Short mmCIF file of C-alpha atoms in Angstrom, two decimals:
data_model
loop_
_atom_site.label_atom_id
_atom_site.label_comp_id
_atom_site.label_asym_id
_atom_site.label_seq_id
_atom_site.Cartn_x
_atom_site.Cartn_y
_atom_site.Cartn_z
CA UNK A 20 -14.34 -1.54 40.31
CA UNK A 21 -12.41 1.66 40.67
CA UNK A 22 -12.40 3.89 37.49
CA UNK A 23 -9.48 4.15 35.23
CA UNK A 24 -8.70 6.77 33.31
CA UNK A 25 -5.75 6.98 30.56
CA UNK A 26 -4.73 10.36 29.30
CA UNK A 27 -4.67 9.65 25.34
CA UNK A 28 -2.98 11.67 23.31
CA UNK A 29 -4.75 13.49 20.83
CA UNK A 30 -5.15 15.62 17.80
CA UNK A 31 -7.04 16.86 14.97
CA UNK A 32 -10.65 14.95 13.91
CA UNK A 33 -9.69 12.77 17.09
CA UNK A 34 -6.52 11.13 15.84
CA UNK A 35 -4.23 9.63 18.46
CA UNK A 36 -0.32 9.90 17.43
CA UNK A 37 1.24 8.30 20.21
CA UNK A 38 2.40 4.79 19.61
CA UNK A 39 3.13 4.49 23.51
CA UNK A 40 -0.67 5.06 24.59
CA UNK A 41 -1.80 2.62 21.53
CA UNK A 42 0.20 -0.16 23.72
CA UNK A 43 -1.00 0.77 26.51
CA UNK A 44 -4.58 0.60 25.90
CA UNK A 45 -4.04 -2.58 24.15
CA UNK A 46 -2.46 -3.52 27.40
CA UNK A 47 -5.72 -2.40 29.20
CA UNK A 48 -7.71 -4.24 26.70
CA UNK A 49 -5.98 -7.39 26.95
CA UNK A 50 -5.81 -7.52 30.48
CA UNK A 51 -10.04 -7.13 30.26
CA UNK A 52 -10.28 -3.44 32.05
CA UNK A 53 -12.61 -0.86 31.54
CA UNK A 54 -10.88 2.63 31.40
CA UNK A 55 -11.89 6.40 30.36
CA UNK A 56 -9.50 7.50 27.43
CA UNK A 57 -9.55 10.78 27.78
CA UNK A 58 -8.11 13.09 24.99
CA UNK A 59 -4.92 15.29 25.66
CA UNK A 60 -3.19 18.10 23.24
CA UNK A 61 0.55 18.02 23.36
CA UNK A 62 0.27 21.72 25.76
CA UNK A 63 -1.70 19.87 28.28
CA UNK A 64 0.17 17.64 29.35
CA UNK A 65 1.88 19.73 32.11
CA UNK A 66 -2.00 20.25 33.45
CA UNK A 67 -2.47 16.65 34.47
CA UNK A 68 -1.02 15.21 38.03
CA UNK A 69 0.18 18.67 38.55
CA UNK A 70 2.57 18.68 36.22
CA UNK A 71 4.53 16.02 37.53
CA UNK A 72 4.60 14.21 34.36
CA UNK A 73 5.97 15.35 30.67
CA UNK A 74 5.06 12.89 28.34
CA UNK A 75 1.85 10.67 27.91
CA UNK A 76 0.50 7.73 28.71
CA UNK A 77 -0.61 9.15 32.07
CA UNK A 78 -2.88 6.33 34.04
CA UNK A 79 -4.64 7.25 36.93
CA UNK A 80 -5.84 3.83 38.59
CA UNK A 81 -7.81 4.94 42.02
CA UNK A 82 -5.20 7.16 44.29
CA UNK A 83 -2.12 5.76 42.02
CA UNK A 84 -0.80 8.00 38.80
CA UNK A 85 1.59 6.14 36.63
CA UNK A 86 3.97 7.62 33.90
CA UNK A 87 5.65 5.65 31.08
CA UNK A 88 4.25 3.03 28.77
CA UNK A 89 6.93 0.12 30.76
CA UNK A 90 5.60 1.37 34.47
CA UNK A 91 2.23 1.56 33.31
CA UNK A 92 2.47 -2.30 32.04
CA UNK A 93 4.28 -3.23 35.58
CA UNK A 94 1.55 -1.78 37.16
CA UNK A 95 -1.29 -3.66 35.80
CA UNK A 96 0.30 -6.56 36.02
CA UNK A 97 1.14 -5.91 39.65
CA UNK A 98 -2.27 -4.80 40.86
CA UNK A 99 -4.92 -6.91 38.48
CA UNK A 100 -2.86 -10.39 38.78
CA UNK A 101 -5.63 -12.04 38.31
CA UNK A 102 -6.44 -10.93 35.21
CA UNK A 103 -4.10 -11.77 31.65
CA UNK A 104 -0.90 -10.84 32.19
CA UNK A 105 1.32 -8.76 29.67
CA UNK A 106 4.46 -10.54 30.95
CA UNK A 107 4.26 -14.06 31.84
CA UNK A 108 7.70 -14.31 33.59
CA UNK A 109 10.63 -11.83 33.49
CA UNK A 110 12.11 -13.14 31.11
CA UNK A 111 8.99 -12.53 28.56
CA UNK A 112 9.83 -9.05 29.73
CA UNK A 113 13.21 -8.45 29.03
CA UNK A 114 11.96 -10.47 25.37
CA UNK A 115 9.55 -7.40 25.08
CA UNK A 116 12.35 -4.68 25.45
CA UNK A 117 14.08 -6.28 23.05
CA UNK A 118 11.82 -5.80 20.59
CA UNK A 119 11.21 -2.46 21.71
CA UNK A 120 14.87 -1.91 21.29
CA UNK A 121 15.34 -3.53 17.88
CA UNK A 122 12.81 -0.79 16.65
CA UNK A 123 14.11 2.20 18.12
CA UNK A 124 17.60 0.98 16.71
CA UNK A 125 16.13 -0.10 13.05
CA UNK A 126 13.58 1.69 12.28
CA UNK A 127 12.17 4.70 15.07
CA UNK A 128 14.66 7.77 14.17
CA UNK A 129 13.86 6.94 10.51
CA UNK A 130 9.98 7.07 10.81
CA UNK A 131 10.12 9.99 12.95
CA UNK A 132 11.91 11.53 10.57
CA UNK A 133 10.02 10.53 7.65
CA UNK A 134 6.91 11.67 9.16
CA UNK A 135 7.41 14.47 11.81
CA UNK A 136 6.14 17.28 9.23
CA UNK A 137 2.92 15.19 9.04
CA UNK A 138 2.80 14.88 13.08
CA UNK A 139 2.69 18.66 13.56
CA UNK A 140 0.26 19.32 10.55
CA UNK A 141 -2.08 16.86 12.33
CA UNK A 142 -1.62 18.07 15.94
CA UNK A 143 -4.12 20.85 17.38
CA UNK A 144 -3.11 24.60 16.26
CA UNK A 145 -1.96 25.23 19.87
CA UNK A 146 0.28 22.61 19.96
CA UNK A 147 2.18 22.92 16.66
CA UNK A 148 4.49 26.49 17.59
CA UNK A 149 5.71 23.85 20.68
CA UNK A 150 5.99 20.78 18.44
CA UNK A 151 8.33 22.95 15.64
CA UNK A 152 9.99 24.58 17.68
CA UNK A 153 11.44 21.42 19.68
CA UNK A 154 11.66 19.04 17.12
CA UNK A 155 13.77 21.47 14.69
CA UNK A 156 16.18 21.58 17.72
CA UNK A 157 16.54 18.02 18.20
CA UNK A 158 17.25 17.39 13.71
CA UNK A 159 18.64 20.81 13.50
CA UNK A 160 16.44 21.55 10.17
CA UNK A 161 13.18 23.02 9.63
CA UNK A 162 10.29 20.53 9.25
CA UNK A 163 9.99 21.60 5.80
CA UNK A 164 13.57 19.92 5.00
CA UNK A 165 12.87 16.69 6.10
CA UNK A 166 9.69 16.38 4.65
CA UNK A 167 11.49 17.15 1.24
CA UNK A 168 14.20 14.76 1.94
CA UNK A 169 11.77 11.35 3.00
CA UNK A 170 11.15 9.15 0.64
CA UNK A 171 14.62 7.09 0.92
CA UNK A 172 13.88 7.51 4.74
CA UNK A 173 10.41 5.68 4.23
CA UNK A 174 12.32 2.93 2.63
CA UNK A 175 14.44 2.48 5.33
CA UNK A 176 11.68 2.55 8.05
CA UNK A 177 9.82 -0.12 6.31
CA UNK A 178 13.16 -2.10 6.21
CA UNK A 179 13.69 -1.66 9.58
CA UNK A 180 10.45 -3.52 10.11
CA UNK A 181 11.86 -6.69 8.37
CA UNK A 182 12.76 -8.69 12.02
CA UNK A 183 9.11 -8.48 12.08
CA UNK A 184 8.07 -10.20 8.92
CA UNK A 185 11.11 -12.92 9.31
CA UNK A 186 9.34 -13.54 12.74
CA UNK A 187 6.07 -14.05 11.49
CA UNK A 188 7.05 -16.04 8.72
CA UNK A 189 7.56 -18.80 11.14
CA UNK A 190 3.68 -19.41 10.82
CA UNK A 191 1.95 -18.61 14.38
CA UNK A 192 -0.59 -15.47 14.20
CA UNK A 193 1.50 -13.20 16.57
CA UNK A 194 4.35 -12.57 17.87
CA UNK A 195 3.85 -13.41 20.99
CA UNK A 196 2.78 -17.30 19.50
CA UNK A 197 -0.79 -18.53 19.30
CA UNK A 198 -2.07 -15.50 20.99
CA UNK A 199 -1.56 -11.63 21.27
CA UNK A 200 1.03 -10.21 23.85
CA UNK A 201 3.02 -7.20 24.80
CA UNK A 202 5.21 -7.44 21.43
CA UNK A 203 2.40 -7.79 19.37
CA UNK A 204 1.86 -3.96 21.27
CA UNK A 205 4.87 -2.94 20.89
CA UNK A 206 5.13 -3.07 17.24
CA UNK A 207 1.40 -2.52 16.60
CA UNK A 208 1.73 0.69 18.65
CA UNK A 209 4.24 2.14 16.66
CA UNK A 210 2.17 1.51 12.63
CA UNK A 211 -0.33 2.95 14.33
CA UNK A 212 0.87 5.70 15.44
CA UNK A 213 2.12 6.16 11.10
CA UNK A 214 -1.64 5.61 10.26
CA UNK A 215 -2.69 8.25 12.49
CA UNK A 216 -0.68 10.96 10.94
CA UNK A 217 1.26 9.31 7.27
CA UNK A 218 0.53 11.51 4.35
CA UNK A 219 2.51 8.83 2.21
CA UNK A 220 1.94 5.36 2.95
CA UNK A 221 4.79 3.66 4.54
CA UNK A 222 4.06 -0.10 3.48
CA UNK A 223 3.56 -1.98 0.09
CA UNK A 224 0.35 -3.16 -0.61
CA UNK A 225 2.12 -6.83 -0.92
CA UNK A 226 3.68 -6.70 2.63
CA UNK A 227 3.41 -9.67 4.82
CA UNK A 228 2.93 -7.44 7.77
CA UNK A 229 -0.72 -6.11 7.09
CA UNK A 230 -2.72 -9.42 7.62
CA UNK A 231 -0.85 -9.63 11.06
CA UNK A 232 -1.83 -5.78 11.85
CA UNK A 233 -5.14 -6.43 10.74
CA UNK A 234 -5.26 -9.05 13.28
CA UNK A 235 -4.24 -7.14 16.05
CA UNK A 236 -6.48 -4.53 14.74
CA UNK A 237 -9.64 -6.50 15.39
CA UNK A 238 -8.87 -7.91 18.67
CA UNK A 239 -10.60 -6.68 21.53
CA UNK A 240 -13.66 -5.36 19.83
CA UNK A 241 -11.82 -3.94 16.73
CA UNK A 242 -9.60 -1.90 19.25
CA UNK A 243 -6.83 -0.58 16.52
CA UNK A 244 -9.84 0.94 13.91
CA UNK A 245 -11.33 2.73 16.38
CA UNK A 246 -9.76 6.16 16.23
CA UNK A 247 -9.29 7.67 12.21
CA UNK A 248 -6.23 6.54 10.31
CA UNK A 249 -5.08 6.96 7.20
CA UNK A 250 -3.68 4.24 4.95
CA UNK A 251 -0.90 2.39 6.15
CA UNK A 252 -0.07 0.44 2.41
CA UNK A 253 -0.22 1.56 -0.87
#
């Protein structure tokens, strides 16, 4: 079988603060493919594919490169049909970007801003003049301020989550229904990516949503606990 290799984000003691590559290597997983993770600072990115690409995942599958977490998923569903598929129809698909969606809307902009002071003092040294330096242009305040401003933010990112817990209070074990899929990803992908990095815990110790993450944690050999993380709940 032709190698695969996924450009990973990474940074310090091997953390991996990308929510978009944790779906995508649960995507990998679920679909039953070997692949070579293979660590990236923010800086390098412009190295890989000759610089065609600015963000990662980056998934080189044989003589195909692939950008984006959504054309990465097409992809392996396209060439490895016989294996699980992330999307059963298109309509499962367009069900997927809706939960993507409902995050971005409820709860993204309020984690990253909870958290992006932790994300650069995490990231390599060479990657945190680049990290400031764009993310203070995008809030328009130093990190420092909205690190000293979070705590009403965290509330609001854990709210956000709360389509989440409503959905899983209908009783299956994911998302998706009696087995793991693409949302399960999705959502997975971003907590993750906030127990990589989260100096403060974002989630109570009471919330409905860590026996589901722990679920999704162990599948496929314990996937989601094998890169550090800090604690998620407190």
């Amino acid at each position: 079988m032709t190698a695969i290799r996924l450009y990973d984000l990474q940074a310090r003691d091997d953390r991996r603060p990308s929510p978009f590559c944790w779906r995508i290597k649960y995507a990998l997983a679920h679909k039953g493919l070997s692949f070579e993770a293979v660590p990236v600072g923010l800086t390098d990115i412009p190295a890989i594919a000759g610089g065609a690409h600015k963000t990662v995942p980056i998934l080189e599958d044989g003589g195909t490169t692939v950008c984006d977490s959504w054309a990465i998923a097409d992809h392996l569903d396209e060439a490895y049909p016989d294996r699980p598929r992330l999307f059963g129809s298109p309509a499962e698909r367009e069900l997927c970007r809706f939960v993507e969606a409902s995050l971005f809307v409820s709860a993204a902009r309020a984690l990253l801003m909870s958290y992006v002071k932790d994300v650069h003092d995490h990231l390599l040294d060479k990657d945190r003049a680049y990290f400031r330096q764009t993310r203070e242009k995008l809030f328009g305040r130093t990190l420092e301020e909205l690190a000293g401003a979070r705590a009403e933010r965290i509330d609001a990112a854990r709210a956000g989550f709360d389509p989440v817990r409503l959905t899983l209070k209908g009783g299956a074990p994911f998302l998706s229904g009696a087995h793991p899929g693409y949302a399960d990803y999705i959502v997975a992908g971003f907590l993750l990516w906030v127990a990589s990095i989260a100096t403060a815990p974002l989630l109570k110790a009471d919330d409905p949503l860590l026996e589901w993450l722990g679920r999704v944690q162990d599948l496929h050999g314990g996937l989601g606990r094998k890169a550090p993380l800090h604690a998620i709940a407190a």
